[in-house]
Coordinates of C-alpha atoms and ligand atoms in Angstrom, one line a residue:
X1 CA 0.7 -64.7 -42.6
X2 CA 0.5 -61.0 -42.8
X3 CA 3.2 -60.2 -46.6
X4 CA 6.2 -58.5 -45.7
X5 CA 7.5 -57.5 -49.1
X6 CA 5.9 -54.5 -49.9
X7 CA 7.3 -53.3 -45.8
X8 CA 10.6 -54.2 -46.1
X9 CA 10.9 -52.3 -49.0
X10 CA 9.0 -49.4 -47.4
X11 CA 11.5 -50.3 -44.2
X12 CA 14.8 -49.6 -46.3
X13 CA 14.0 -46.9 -48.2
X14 CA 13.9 -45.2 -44.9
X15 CA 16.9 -46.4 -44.2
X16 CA 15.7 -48.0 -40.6
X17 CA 17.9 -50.4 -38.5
X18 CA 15.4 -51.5 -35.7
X19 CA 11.5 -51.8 -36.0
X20 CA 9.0 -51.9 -33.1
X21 CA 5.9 -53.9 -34.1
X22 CA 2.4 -53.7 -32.6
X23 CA -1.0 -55.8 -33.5
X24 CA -4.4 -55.3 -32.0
X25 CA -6.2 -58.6 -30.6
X26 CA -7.0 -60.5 -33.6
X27 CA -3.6 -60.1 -35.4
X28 CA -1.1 -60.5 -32.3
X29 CA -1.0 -64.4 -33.1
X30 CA 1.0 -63.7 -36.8
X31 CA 3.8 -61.7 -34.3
X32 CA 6.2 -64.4 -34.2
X33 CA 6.2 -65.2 -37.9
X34 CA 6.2 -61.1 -39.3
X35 CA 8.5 -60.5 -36.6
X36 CA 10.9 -63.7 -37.8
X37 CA 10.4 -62.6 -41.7
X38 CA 11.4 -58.7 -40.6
X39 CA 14.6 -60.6 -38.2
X40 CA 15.4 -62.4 -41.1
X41 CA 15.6 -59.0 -43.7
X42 CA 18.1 -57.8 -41.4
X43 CA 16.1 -55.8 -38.7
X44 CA 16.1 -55.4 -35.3
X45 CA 13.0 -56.2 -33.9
X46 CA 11.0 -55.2 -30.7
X47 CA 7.5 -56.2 -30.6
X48 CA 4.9 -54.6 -28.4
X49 CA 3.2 -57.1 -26.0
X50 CA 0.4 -54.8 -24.8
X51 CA -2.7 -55.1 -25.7
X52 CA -4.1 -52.8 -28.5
X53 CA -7.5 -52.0 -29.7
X54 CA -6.9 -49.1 -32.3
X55 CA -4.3 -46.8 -34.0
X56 CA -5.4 -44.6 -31.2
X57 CA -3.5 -46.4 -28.4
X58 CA -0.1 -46.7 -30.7
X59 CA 3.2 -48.3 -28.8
X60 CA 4.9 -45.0 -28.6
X61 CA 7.2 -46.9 -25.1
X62 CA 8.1 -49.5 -27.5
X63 CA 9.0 -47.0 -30.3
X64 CA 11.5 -45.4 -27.9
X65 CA 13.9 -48.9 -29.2
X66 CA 13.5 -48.3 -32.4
X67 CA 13.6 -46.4 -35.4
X68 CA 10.1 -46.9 -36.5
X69 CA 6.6 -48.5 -35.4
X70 CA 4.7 -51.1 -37.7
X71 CA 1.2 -50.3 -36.4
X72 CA -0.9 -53.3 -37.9
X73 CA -4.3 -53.6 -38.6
X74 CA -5.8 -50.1 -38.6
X75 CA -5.6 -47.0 -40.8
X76 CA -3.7 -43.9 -39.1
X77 CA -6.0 -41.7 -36.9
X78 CA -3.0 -39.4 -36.2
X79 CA -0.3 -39.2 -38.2
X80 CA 3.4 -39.6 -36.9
X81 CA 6.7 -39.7 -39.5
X82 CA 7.8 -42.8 -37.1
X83 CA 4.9 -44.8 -37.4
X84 CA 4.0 -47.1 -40.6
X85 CA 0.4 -48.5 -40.5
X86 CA -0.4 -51.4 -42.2
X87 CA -3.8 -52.4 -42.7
X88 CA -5.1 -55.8 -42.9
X89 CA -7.5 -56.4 -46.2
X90 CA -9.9 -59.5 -45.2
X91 CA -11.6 -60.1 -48.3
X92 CA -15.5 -61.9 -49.0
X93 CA -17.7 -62.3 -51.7
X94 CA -19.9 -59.3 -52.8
X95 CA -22.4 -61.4 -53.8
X96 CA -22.9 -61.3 -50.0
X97 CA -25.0 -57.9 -50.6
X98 CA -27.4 -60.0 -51.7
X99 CA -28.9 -60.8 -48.1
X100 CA -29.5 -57.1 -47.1
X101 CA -31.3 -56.5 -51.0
X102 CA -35.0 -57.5 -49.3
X103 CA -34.2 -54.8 -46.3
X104 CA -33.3 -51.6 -48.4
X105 CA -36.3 -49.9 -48.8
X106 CA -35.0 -46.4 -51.2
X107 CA -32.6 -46.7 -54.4
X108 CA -30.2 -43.9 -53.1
X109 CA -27.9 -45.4 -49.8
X110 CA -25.1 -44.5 -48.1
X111 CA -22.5 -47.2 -48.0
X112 CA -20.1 -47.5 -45.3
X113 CA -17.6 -50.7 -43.6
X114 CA -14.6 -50.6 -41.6
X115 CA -11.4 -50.6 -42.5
X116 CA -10.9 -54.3 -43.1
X117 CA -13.0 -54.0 -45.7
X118 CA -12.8 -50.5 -47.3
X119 CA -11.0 -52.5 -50.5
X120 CA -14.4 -53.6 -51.5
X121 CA -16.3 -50.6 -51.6
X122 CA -16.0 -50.3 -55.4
X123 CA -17.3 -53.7 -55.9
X124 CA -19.6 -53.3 -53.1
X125 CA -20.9 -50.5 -55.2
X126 CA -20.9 -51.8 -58.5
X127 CA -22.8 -55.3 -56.8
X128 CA -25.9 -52.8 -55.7
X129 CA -25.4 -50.5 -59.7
X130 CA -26.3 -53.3 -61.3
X131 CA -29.1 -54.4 -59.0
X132 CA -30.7 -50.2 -59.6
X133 CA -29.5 -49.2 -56.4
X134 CA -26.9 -46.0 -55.6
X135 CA -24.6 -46.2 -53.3
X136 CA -22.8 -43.4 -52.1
X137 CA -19.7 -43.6 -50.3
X138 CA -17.8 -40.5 -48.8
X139 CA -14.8 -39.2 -46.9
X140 CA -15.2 -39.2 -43.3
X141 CA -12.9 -37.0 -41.2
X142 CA -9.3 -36.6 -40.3
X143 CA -9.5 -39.9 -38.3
X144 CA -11.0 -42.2 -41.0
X145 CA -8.9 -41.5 -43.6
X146 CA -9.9 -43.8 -46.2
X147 CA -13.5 -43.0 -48.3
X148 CA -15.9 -44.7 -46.6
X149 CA -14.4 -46.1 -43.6
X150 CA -16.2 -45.7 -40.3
X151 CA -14.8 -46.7 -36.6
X152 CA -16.4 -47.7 -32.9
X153 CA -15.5 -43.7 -32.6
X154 CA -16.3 -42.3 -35.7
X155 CA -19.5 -42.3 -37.8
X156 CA -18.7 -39.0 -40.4
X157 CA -18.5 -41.2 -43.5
X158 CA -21.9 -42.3 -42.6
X159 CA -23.1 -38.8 -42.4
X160 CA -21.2 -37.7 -44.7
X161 CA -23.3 -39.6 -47.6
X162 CA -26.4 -37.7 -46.2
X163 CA -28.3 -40.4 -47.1
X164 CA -31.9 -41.8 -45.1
X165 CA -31.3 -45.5 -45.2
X166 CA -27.3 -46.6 -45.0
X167 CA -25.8 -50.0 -45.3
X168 CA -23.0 -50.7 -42.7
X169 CA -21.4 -54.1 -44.0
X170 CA -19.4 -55.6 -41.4
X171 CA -19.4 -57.6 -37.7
X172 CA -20.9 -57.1 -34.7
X173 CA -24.1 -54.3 -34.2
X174 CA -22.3 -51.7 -32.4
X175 CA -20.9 -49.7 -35.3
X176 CA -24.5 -50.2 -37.0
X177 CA -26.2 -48.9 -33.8
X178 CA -23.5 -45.7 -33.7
X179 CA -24.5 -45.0 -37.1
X180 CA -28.1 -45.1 -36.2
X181 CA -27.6 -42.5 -33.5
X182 CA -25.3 -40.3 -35.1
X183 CA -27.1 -40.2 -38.3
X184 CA -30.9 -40.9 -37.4
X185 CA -31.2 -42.3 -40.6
X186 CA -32.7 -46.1 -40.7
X187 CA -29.3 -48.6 -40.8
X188 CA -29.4 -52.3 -42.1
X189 CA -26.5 -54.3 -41.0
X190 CA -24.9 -57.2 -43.4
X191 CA -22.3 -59.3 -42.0
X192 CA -20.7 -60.3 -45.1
X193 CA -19.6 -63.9 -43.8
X194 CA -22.6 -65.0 -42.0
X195 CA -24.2 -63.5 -44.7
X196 CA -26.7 -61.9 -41.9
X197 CA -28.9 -59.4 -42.6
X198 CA -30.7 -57.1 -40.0
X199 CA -32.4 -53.5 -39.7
X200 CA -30.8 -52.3 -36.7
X201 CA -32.5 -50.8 -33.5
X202 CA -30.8 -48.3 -31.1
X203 CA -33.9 -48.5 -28.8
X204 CA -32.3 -50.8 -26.6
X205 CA -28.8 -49.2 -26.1
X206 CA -30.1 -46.1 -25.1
X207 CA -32.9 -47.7 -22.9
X208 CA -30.0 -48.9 -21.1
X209 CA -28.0 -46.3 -20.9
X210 CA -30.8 -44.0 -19.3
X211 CA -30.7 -46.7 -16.9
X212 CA -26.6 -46.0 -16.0
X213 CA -27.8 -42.1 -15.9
X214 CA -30.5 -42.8 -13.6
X215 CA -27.9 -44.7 -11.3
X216 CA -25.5 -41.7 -11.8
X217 CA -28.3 -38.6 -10.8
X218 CA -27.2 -37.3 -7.7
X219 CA -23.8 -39.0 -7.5
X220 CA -21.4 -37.4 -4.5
X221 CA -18.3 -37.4 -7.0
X222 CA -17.7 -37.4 -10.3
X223 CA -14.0 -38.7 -11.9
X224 CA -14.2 -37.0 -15.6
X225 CA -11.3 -39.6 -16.9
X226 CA -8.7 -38.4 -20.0
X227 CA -7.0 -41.0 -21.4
X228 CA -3.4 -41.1 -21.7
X229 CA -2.9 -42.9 -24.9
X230 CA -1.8 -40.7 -28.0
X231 CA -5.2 -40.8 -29.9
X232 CA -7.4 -41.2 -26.6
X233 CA -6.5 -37.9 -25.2
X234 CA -9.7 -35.3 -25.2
X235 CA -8.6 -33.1 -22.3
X236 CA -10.5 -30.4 -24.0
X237 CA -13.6 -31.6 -24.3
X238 CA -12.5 -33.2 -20.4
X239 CA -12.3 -29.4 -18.9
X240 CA -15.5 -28.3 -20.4
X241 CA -17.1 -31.5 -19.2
X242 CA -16.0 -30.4 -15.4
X243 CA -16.7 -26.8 -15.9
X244 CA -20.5 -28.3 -15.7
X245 CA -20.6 -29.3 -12.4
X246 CA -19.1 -28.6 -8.9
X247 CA -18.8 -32.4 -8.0
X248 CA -16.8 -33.5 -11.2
X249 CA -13.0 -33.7 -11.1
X250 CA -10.4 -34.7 -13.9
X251 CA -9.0 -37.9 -13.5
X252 CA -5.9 -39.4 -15.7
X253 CA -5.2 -42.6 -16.6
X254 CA -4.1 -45.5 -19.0
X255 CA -6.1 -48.5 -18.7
X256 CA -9.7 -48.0 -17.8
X257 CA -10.1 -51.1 -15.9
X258 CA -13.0 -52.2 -13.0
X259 CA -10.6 -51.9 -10.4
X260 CA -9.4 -48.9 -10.6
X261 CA -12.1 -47.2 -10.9
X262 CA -13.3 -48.8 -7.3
X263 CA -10.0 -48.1 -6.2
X264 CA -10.1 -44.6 -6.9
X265 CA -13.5 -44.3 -4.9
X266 CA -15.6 -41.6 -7.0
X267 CA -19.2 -42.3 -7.1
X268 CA -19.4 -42.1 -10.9
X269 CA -17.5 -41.5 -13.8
X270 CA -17.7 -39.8 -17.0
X271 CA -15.5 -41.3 -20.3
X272 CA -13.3 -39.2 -23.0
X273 CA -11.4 -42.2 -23.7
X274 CA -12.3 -44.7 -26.1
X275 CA -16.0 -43.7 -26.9
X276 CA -16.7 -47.8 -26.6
X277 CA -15.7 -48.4 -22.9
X278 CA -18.5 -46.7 -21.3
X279 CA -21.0 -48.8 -24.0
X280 CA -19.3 -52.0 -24.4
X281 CA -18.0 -52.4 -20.5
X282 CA -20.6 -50.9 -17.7
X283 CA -21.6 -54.3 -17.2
X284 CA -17.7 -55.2 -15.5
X285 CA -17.4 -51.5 -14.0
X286 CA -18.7 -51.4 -10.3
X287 CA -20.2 -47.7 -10.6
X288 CA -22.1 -45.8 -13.2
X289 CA -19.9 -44.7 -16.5
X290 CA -21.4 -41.9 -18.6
X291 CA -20.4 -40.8 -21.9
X292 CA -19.8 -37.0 -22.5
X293 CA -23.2 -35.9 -23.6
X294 CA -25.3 -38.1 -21.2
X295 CA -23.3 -36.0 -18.3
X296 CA -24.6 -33.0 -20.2
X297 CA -27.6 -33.9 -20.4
X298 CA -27.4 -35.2 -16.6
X299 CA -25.9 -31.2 -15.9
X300 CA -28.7 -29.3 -17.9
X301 CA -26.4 -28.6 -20.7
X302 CA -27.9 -30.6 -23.2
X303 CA -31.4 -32.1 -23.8
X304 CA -33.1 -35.7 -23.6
X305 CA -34.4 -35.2 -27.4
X306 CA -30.5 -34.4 -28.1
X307 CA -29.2 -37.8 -27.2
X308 CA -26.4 -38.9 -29.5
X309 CA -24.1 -41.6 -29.3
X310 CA -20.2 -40.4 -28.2
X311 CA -17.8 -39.9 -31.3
X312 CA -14.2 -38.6 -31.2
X313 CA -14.1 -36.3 -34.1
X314 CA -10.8 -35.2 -35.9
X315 CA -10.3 -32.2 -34.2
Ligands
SF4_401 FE1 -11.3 -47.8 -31.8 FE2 -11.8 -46.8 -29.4 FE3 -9.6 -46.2 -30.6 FE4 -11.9 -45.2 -31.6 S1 -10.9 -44.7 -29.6 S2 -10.2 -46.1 -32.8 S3 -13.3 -47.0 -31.1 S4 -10.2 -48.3 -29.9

């Protein structure tokens, strides 16, 4: 179970009565017992049954019960004097490094993991010293506060190191793949508990995205959707998108689910929100979904050469 100690200490000296808790996906399962432990402390305890994906989307209705939210799981990417985050630390064995070794090709990398793992950089680094190999890991932005931390929206630690070849150590390809295109540096990906090793290829991602743009040329309407959620919200960015083209028109909303974007009835859409939806999702949405620079590039404002994956900066 998540420890409670070091939070109910950090609970009373701010002298809170009530706490609203909130855990993304993979931690929503411990609810029950945290929220039992915090109960048991002497709090009273709302927890947030929505579904959560980042510190971006934090449970501000729930917060309006209490005196503070617990955001689990993620580092802050805004910071609020009502919210406490609370990382999760998932530890593995650096001798996992090992597997990506016969991949690196130069002795000067960048080094970069999400925040589940950020604890480990130091060893991480030290594992690849003593094998000849630097590692640098740097600060990313105002939205990945910790050295070396990169998100689904967020590649600056990555650039950052200014390095040709990076190692991304972590699950899944798409944060490799961001890297990739953000950086144009050559990426190898090590899941540290499969142990998995692989030099990561963007070619494919943005093969299929042309594809969604080709869909998208000569669409009727476009809906240019803004997010509501607190860390979601690029309505800048939004208005300059619509200010390129005649068709386009803002569109506000929540959840960005397949049915209501049918619902709504525009012929294509264009994502500010989570940077991930339009990449992770086209398959369930029923009409083209562009990121912000491929409707640039689909307006004239931007060239082919200058594709680049979607990030949400610090501003
Ligand atoms: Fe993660 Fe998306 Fe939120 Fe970025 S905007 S932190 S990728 S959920």
């Amino acid at each position: 179970m998540i420890p409670v100690s070091d939070l109910v200490v950090k609970l009373h000296e701010r002298a809170v009565r009530s706490v609203a808790l909130q855990f993304p996906a993979g931690l929503a399962r411990q609810a029950p017992q945290v929220a039992a432990a915090l109960r048991d402390a002497g709090f009273f305890v709302v927890v947030s049954g929505d579904p959560c994906y980042g510190a971006c989307d934090l449970a501000l209705d729930t917060l309006l019960h209490a005196d503070v939210l617990v955001h689990f799981g993620h580092a802050p990417v805004e910071d609020r004097p009502d919210v406490i985050y609370e990382p999760v630390r998932f530890d593995f064995d650096v001798n996992a490094l090992e597997a990506a070794l016969p991949l690196l090709r130069t002795r000067r990398i960048g080094l970069v993991t999400t925040v589940q793992h950020v604890h480990l950089l130091s060893a991480m680094a030290a594992y690849l010293r003593e094998r000849g190999i630097e590692a640098v890991v740097a600060p990313g932005d105002g939205r990945t506060p910790l050295v070396g931390q990169v998100l689904g929206c967020n590649f600056a630690a990555a650039r950052a190191t200014g390095a040709d070849e990076i190692l991304f150590v972590g699950t899944g390809v798409f944060h490799p793949i961001g890297i990739q295109l953000a950086t144009r540096s050559r990426v190898v990906a090590l899941d540290p508990y499969t142990r998995k090793a692989q030099e990561v290829d963007a070619d494919r991602l943005v093969r299929r995205r042309a594809a969604v743009m080709a869909k998208a040329e000569g669409a009727e309407s476009f809906g240019i959707i803004v997010s509501t959620k607190s860390g979601q919200q690029r309505m800048g960015l939004a208005r300059r998108l619509v200010a390129l083209s005649d068709r386009a028109v803002l569109v506000m909303m929540r959840e960005v689910s397949p049915g209501e974007l049918l619902d709504l009835g525009f012929a294509a859409y264009v994502n500010t929100a989570c940077p991930r939806l339009a990449y992770d999702d086209q398959a369930r949405f029923p009409v083209p979904v562009l990121t912000p620079p491929e409707f640039e590039i689909l307006c004239g404002a931007r060239s082919w050469d200058d594709y680049t994956i979607d990030e949400y900066l610090a501003a």
